[in-house]
Tab-separated table of C-alpha atoms in Angstrom:
chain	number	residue	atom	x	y	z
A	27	UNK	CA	17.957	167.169	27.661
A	28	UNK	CA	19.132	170.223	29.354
A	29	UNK	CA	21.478	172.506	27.121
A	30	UNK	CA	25.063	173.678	28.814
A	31	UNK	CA	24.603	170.749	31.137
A	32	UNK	CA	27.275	168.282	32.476
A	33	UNK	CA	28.171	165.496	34.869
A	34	UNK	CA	31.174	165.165	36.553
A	35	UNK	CA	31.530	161.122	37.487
A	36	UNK	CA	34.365	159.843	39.952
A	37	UNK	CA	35.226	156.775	38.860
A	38	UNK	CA	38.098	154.228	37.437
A	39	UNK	CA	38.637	155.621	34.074
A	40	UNK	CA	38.367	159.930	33.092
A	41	UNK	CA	40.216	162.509	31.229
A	42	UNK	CA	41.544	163.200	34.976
A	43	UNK	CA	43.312	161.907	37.570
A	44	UNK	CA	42.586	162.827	41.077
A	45	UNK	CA	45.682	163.947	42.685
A	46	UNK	CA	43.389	164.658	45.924
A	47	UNK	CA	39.785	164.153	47.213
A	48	UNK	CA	39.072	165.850	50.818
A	49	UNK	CA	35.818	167.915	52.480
A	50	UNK	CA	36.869	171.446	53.622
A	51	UNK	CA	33.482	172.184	55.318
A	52	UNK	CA	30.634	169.066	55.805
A	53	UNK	CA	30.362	165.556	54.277
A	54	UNK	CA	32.947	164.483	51.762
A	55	UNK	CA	32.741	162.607	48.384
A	56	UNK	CA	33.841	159.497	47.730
A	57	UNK	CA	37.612	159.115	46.550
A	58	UNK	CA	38.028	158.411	43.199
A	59	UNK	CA	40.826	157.218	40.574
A	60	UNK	CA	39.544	159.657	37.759
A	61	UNK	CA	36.560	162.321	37.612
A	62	UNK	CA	35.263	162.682	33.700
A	63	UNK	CA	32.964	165.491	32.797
A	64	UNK	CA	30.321	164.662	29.966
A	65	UNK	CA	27.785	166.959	28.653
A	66	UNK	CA	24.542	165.472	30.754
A	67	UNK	CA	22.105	163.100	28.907
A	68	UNK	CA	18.675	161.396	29.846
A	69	UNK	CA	20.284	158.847	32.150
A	70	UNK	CA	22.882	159.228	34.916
A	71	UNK	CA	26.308	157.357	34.040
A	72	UNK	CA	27.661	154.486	36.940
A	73	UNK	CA	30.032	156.331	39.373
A	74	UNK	CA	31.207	156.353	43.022
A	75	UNK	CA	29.260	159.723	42.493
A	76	UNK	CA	27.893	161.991	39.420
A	77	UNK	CA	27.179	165.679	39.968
A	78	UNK	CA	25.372	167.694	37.615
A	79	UNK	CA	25.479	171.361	37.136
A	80	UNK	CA	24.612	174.008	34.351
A	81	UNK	CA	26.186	177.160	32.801
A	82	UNK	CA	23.499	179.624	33.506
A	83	UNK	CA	23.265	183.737	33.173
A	84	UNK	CA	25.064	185.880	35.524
A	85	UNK	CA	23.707	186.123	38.915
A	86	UNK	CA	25.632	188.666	40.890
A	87	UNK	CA	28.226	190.615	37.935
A	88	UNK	CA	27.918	194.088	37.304
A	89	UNK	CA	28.911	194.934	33.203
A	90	UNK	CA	32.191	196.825	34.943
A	91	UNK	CA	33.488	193.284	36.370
A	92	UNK	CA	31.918	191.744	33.104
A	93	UNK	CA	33.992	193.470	31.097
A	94	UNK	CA	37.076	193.298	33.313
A	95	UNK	CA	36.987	189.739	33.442
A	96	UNK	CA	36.426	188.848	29.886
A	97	UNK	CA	39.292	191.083	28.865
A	98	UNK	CA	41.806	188.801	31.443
A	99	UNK	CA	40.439	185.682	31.761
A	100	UNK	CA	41.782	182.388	29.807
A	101	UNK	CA	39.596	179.781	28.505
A	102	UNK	CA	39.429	176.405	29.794
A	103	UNK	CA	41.345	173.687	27.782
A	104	UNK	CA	44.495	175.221	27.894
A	105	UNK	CA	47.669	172.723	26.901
A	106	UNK	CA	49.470	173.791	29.879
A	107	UNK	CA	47.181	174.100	32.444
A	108	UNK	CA	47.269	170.230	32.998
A	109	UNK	CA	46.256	170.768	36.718
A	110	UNK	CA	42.468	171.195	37.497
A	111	UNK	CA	40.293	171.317	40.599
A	112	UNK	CA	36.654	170.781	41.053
A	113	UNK	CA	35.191	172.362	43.957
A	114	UNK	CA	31.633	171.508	44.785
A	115	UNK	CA	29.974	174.194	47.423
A	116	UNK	CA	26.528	174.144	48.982
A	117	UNK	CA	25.211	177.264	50.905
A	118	UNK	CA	23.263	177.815	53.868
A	119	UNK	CA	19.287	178.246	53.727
A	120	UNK	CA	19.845	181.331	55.282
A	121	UNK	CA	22.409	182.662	52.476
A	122	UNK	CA	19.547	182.009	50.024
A	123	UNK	CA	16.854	183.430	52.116
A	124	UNK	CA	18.067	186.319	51.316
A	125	UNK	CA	17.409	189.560	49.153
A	126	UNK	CA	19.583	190.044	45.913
A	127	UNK	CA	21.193	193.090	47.191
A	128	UNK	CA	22.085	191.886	50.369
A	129	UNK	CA	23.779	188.823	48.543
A	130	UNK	CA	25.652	190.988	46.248
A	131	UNK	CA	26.872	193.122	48.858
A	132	UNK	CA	28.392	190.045	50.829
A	133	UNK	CA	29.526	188.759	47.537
A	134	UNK	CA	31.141	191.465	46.080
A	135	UNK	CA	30.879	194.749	48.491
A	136	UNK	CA	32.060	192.673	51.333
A	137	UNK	CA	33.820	189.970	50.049
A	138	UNK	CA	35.135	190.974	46.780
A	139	UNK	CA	35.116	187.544	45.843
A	140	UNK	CA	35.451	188.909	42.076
A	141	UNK	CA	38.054	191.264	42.887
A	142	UNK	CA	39.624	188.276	44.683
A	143	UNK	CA	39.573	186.379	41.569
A	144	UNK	CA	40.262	188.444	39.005
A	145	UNK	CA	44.109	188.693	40.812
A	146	UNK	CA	44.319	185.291	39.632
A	147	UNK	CA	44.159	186.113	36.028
A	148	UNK	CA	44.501	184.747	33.694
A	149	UNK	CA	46.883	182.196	35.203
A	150	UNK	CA	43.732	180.409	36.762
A	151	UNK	CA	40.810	179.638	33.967
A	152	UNK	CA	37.728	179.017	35.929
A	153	UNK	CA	33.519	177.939	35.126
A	154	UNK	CA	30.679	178.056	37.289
A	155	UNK	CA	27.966	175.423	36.747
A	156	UNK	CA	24.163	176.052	38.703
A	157	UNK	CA	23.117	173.128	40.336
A	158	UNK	CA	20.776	174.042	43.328
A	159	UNK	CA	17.758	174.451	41.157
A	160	UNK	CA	18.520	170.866	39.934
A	161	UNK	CA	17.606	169.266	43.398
A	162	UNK	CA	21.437	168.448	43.168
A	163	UNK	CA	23.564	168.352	46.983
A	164	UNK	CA	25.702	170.856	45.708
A	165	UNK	CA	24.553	174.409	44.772
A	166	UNK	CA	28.083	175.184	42.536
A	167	UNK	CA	30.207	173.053	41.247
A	168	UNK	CA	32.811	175.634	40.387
A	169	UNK	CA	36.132	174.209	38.139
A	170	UNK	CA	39.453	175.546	37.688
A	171	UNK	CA	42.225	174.877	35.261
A	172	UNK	CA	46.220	176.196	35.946
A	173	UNK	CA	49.363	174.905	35.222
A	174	UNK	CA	51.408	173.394	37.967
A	175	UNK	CA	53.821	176.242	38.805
A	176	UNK	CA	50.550	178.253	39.562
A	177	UNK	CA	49.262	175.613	42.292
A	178	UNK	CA	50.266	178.011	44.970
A	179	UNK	CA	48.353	181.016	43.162
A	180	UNK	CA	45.514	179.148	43.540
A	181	UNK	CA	45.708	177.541	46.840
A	182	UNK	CA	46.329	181.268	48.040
A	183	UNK	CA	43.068	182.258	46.119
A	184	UNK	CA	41.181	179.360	47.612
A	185	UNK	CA	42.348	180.308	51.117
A	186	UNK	CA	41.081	184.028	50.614
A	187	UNK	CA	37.607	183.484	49.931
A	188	UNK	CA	37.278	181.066	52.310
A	189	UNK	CA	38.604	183.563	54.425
A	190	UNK	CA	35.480	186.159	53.760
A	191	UNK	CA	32.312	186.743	55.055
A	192	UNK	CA	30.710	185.262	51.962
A	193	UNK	CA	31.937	181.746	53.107
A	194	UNK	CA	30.221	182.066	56.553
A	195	UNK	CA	27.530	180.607	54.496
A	196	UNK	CA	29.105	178.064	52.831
A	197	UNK	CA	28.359	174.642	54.720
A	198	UNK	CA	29.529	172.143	52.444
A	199	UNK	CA	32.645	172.047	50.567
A	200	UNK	CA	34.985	169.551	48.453
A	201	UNK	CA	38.108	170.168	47.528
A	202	UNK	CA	39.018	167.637	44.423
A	203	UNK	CA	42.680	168.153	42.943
A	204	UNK	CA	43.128	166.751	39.479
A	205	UNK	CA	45.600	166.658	36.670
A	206	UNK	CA	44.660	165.519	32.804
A	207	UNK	CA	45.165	161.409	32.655
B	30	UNK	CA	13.203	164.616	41.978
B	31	UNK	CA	13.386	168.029	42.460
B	32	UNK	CA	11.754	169.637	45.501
B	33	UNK	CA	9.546	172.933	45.193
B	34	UNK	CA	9.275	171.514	40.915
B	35	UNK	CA	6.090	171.739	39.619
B	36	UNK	CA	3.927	170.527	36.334
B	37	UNK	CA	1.687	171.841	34.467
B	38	UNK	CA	-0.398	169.874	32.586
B	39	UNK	CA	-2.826	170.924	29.948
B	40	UNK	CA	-5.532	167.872	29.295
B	41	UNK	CA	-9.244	166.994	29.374
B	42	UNK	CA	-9.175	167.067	33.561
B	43	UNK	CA	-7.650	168.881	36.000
B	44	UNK	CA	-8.646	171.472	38.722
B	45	UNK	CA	-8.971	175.004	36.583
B	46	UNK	CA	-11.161	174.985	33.562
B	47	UNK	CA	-9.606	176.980	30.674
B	48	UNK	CA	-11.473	180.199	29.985
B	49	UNK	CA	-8.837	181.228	27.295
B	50	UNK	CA	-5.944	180.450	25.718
B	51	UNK	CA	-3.895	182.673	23.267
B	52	UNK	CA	-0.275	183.508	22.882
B	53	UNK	CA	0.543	187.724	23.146
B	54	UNK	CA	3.700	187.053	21.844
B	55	UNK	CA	5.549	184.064	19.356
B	56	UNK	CA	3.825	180.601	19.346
B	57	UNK	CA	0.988	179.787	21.066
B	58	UNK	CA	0.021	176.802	22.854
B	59	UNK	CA	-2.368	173.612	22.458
B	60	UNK	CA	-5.769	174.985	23.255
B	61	UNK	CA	-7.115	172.382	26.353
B	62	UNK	CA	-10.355	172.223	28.449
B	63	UNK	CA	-8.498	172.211	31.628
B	64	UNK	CA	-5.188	172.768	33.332
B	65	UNK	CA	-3.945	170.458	36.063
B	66	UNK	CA	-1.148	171.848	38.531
B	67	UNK	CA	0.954	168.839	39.779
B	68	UNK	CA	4.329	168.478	42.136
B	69	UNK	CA	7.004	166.870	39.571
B	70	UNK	CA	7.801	163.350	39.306
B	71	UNK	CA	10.654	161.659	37.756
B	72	UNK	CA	8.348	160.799	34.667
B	73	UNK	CA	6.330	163.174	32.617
B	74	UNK	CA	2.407	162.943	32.541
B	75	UNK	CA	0.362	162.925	29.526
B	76	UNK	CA	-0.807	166.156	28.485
B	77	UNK	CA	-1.593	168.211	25.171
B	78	UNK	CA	1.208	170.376	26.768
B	79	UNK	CA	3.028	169.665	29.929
B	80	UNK	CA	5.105	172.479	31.666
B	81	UNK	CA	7.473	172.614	34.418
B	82	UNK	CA	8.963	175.152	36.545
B	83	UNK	CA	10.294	175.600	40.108
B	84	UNK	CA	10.187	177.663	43.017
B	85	UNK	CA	13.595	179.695	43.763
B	86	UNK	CA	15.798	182.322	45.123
B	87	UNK	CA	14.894	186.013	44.507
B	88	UNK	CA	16.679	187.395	42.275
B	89	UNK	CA	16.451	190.958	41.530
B	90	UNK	CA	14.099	192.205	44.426
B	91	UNK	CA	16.034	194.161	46.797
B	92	UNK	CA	15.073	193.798	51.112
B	93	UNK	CA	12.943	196.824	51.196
B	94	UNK	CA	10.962	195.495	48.598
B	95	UNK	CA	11.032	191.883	49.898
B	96	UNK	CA	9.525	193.275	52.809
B	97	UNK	CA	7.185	195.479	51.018
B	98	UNK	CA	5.395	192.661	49.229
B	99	UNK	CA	5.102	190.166	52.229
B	100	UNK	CA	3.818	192.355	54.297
B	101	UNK	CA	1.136	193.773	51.848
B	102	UNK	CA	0.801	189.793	49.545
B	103	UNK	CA	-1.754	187.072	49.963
B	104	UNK	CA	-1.543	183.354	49.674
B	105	UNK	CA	-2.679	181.549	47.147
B	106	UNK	CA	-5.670	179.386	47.365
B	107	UNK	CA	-7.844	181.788	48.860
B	108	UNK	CA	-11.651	180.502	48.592
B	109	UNK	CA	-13.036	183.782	46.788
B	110	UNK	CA	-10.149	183.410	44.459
B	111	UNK	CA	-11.426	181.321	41.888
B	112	UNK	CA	-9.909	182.924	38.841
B	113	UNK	CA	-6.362	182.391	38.153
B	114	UNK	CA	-3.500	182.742	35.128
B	115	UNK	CA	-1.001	181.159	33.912
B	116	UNK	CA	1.431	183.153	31.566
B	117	UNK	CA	4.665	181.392	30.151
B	118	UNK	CA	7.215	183.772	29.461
B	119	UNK	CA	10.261	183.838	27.076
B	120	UNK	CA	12.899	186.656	27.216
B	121	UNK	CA	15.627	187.275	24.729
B	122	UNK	CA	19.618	186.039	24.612
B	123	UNK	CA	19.488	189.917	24.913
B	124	UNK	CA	18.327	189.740	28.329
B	125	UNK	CA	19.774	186.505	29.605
B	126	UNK	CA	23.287	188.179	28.084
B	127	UNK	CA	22.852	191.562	30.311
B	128	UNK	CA	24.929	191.652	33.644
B	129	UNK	CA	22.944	191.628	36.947
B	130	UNK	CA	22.954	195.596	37.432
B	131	UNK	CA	21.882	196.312	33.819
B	132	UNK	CA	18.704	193.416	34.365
B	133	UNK	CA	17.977	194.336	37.612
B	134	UNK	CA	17.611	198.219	36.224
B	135	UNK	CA	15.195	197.734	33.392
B	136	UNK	CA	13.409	195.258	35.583
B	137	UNK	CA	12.669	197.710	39.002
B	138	UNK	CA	14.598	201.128	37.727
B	139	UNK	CA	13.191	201.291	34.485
B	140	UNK	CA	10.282	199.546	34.207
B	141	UNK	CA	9.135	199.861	37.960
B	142	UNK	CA	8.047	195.732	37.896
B	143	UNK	CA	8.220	195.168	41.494
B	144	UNK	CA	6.525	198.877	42.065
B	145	UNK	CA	3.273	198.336	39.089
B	146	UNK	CA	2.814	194.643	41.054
B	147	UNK	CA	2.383	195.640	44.504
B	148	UNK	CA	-0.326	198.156	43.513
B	149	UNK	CA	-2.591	195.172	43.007
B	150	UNK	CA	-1.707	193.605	46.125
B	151	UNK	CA	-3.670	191.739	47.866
B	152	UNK	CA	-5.728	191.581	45.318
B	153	UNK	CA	-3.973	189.540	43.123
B	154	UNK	CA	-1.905	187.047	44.625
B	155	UNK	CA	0.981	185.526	42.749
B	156	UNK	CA	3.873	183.171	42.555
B	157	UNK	CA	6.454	182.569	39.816
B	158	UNK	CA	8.030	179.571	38.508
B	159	UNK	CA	11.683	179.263	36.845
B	160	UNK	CA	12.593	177.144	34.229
B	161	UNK	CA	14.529	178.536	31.794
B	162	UNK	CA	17.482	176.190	33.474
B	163	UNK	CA	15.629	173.309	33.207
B	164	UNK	CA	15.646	173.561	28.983
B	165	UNK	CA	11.866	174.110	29.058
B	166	UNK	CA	10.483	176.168	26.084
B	167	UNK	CA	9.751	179.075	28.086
B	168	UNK	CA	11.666	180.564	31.495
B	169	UNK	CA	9.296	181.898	33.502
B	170	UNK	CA	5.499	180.331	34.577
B	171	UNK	CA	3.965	183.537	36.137
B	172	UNK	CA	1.023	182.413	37.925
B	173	UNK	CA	-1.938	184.819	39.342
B	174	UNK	CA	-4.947	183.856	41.701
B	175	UNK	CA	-7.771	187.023	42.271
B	176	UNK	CA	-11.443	187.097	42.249
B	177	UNK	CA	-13.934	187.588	39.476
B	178	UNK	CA	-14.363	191.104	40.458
B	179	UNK	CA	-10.293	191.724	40.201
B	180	UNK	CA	-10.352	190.520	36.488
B	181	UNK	CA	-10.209	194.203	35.422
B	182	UNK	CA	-7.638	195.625	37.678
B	183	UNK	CA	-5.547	192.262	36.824
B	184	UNK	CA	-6.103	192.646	33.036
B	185	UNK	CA	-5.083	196.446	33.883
B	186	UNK	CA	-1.632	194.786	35.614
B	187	UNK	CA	-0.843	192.873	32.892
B	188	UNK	CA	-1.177	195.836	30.308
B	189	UNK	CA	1.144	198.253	32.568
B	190	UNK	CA	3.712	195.648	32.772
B	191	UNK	CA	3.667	194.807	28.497
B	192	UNK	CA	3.775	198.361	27.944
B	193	UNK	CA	7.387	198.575	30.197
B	194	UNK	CA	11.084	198.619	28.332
B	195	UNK	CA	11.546	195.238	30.483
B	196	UNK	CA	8.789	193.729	28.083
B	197	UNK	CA	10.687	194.290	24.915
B	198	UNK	CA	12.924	191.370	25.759
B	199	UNK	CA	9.749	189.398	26.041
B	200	UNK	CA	10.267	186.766	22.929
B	201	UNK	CA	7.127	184.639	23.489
B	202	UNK	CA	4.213	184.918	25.749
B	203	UNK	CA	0.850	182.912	26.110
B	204	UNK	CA	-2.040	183.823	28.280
B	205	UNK	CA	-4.175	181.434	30.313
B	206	UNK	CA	-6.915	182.585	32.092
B	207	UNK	CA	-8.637	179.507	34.001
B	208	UNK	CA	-10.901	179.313	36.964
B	209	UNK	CA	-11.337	176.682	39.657
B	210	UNK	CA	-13.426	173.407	38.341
């Protein structure tokens, strides 16, 4: 099976409890008690619904932001960063349709959706798992861990990039609140 | 199953007769009378070696270039076209570890990839496959279609682009060279 792989299964019983399940942009999910993650094997799990994604290479990160980001961010699993969300996003056909440097220059130039972010550090830990290439309905599932005081840090994040031209192309979006069970 | 996911299927039958078979770089693969090019299913044919890759986003070439190569490319399948490769490609951790500006410099900067290919447009027509995400053994299928008569000008390609600083993160390569049963 696929390396750095994982599903992400709403169910009745996970390592966390959804505090809230709603679509920001398109067709929602169904609500859940719990979502578990589980590195991905052969054969799907039973859930209301399993998403898959992958850790893959950089796609739009210069070394500078590289570097800048590894020396602030946190890593996942932290004790007190109980909270979580999950955020699956799809993008338009005509975001991919085009040309790398006119995605990084929405992305970054445009957007600075990494500048954005990197605000947010290291209070907010956050992954990106690939999923477009996986025939998935999602392109990113993109996770976040904080503690609860920093809920409004990251609702204020959220609400910036959605705010940005990069999210013009976004035409699908969940918005799945969680804390550890 | 995945859409735009392709296998490749190494056996007794197929559509392209294997002229040759050897790896240029690491371990080689089964030596087979024919290849056999196949849209993906959910289960795996038989096959001395079965590949699979997928069709996806661009991701280094910039919008001049984009525009460069469709406007000078052909389509595969072309009648005359009866020769064709197949050449698996592995890069490094090195490679897949570089951030998107340092890639996409030894890839077009440095070793002029996009620049050496279009010279042998329309010649030689081409599409590439990704799999690296999908835990195959290699990460790219790089697939060629050009006449007998182009055999020298695509051997000629190939050499320009193995001689580049883009190729020393090249881990394991095999070369196919098949024409149409």
């Amino acid at each position: 099976m696929m390396q750095n792989s994982y599903f992400f299964i709403g169910g009745e019983h996970g390592a966390w409890r959804v505090r809230s399940l709603s679509a920001y942009r398109g067709e929602t999910l169904p609500v859940t008690a719990t979502l578990d993650v589980q590195p991905a094997t052969a054969t799907a799990p039973q859930g209301a619904f399993v998403l898959r994604g992958l850790i893959s290479n950089i796609r739009y990160a210069h070394r500078s932001e590289v570097v800048m980001l590894r020396n602030r961010q946190a890593p996942l699993n932290r004790l007190h960063a109980c909270h979580a969300a999950l955020i699956p996003i799809t993008k338009s056909s005509a975001w991919w349709e085009l040309a790398q440097d006119e995605r990084r220059a929405i992305f970054e130039e445009t957007s600075h959706h990494t500048a954005i972010g990197s605000e947010y550090l290291p209070a907010v830990a956050r992954r990106l798992y690939h999923c477009r290439d996986l025939g998935e309905p999602f392109d990113f599932l993109t996770w976040f861990e904080y503690a609860p005081e920093d809920e409004a840090a990251f609702n204020a994040l959220v609400a910036r990039l959605r705010a940005t031209q990069e999210w013009t192309f976004v035409t699908r979006e969940v918005d799945i609140r969680l804390e550890r069970a």
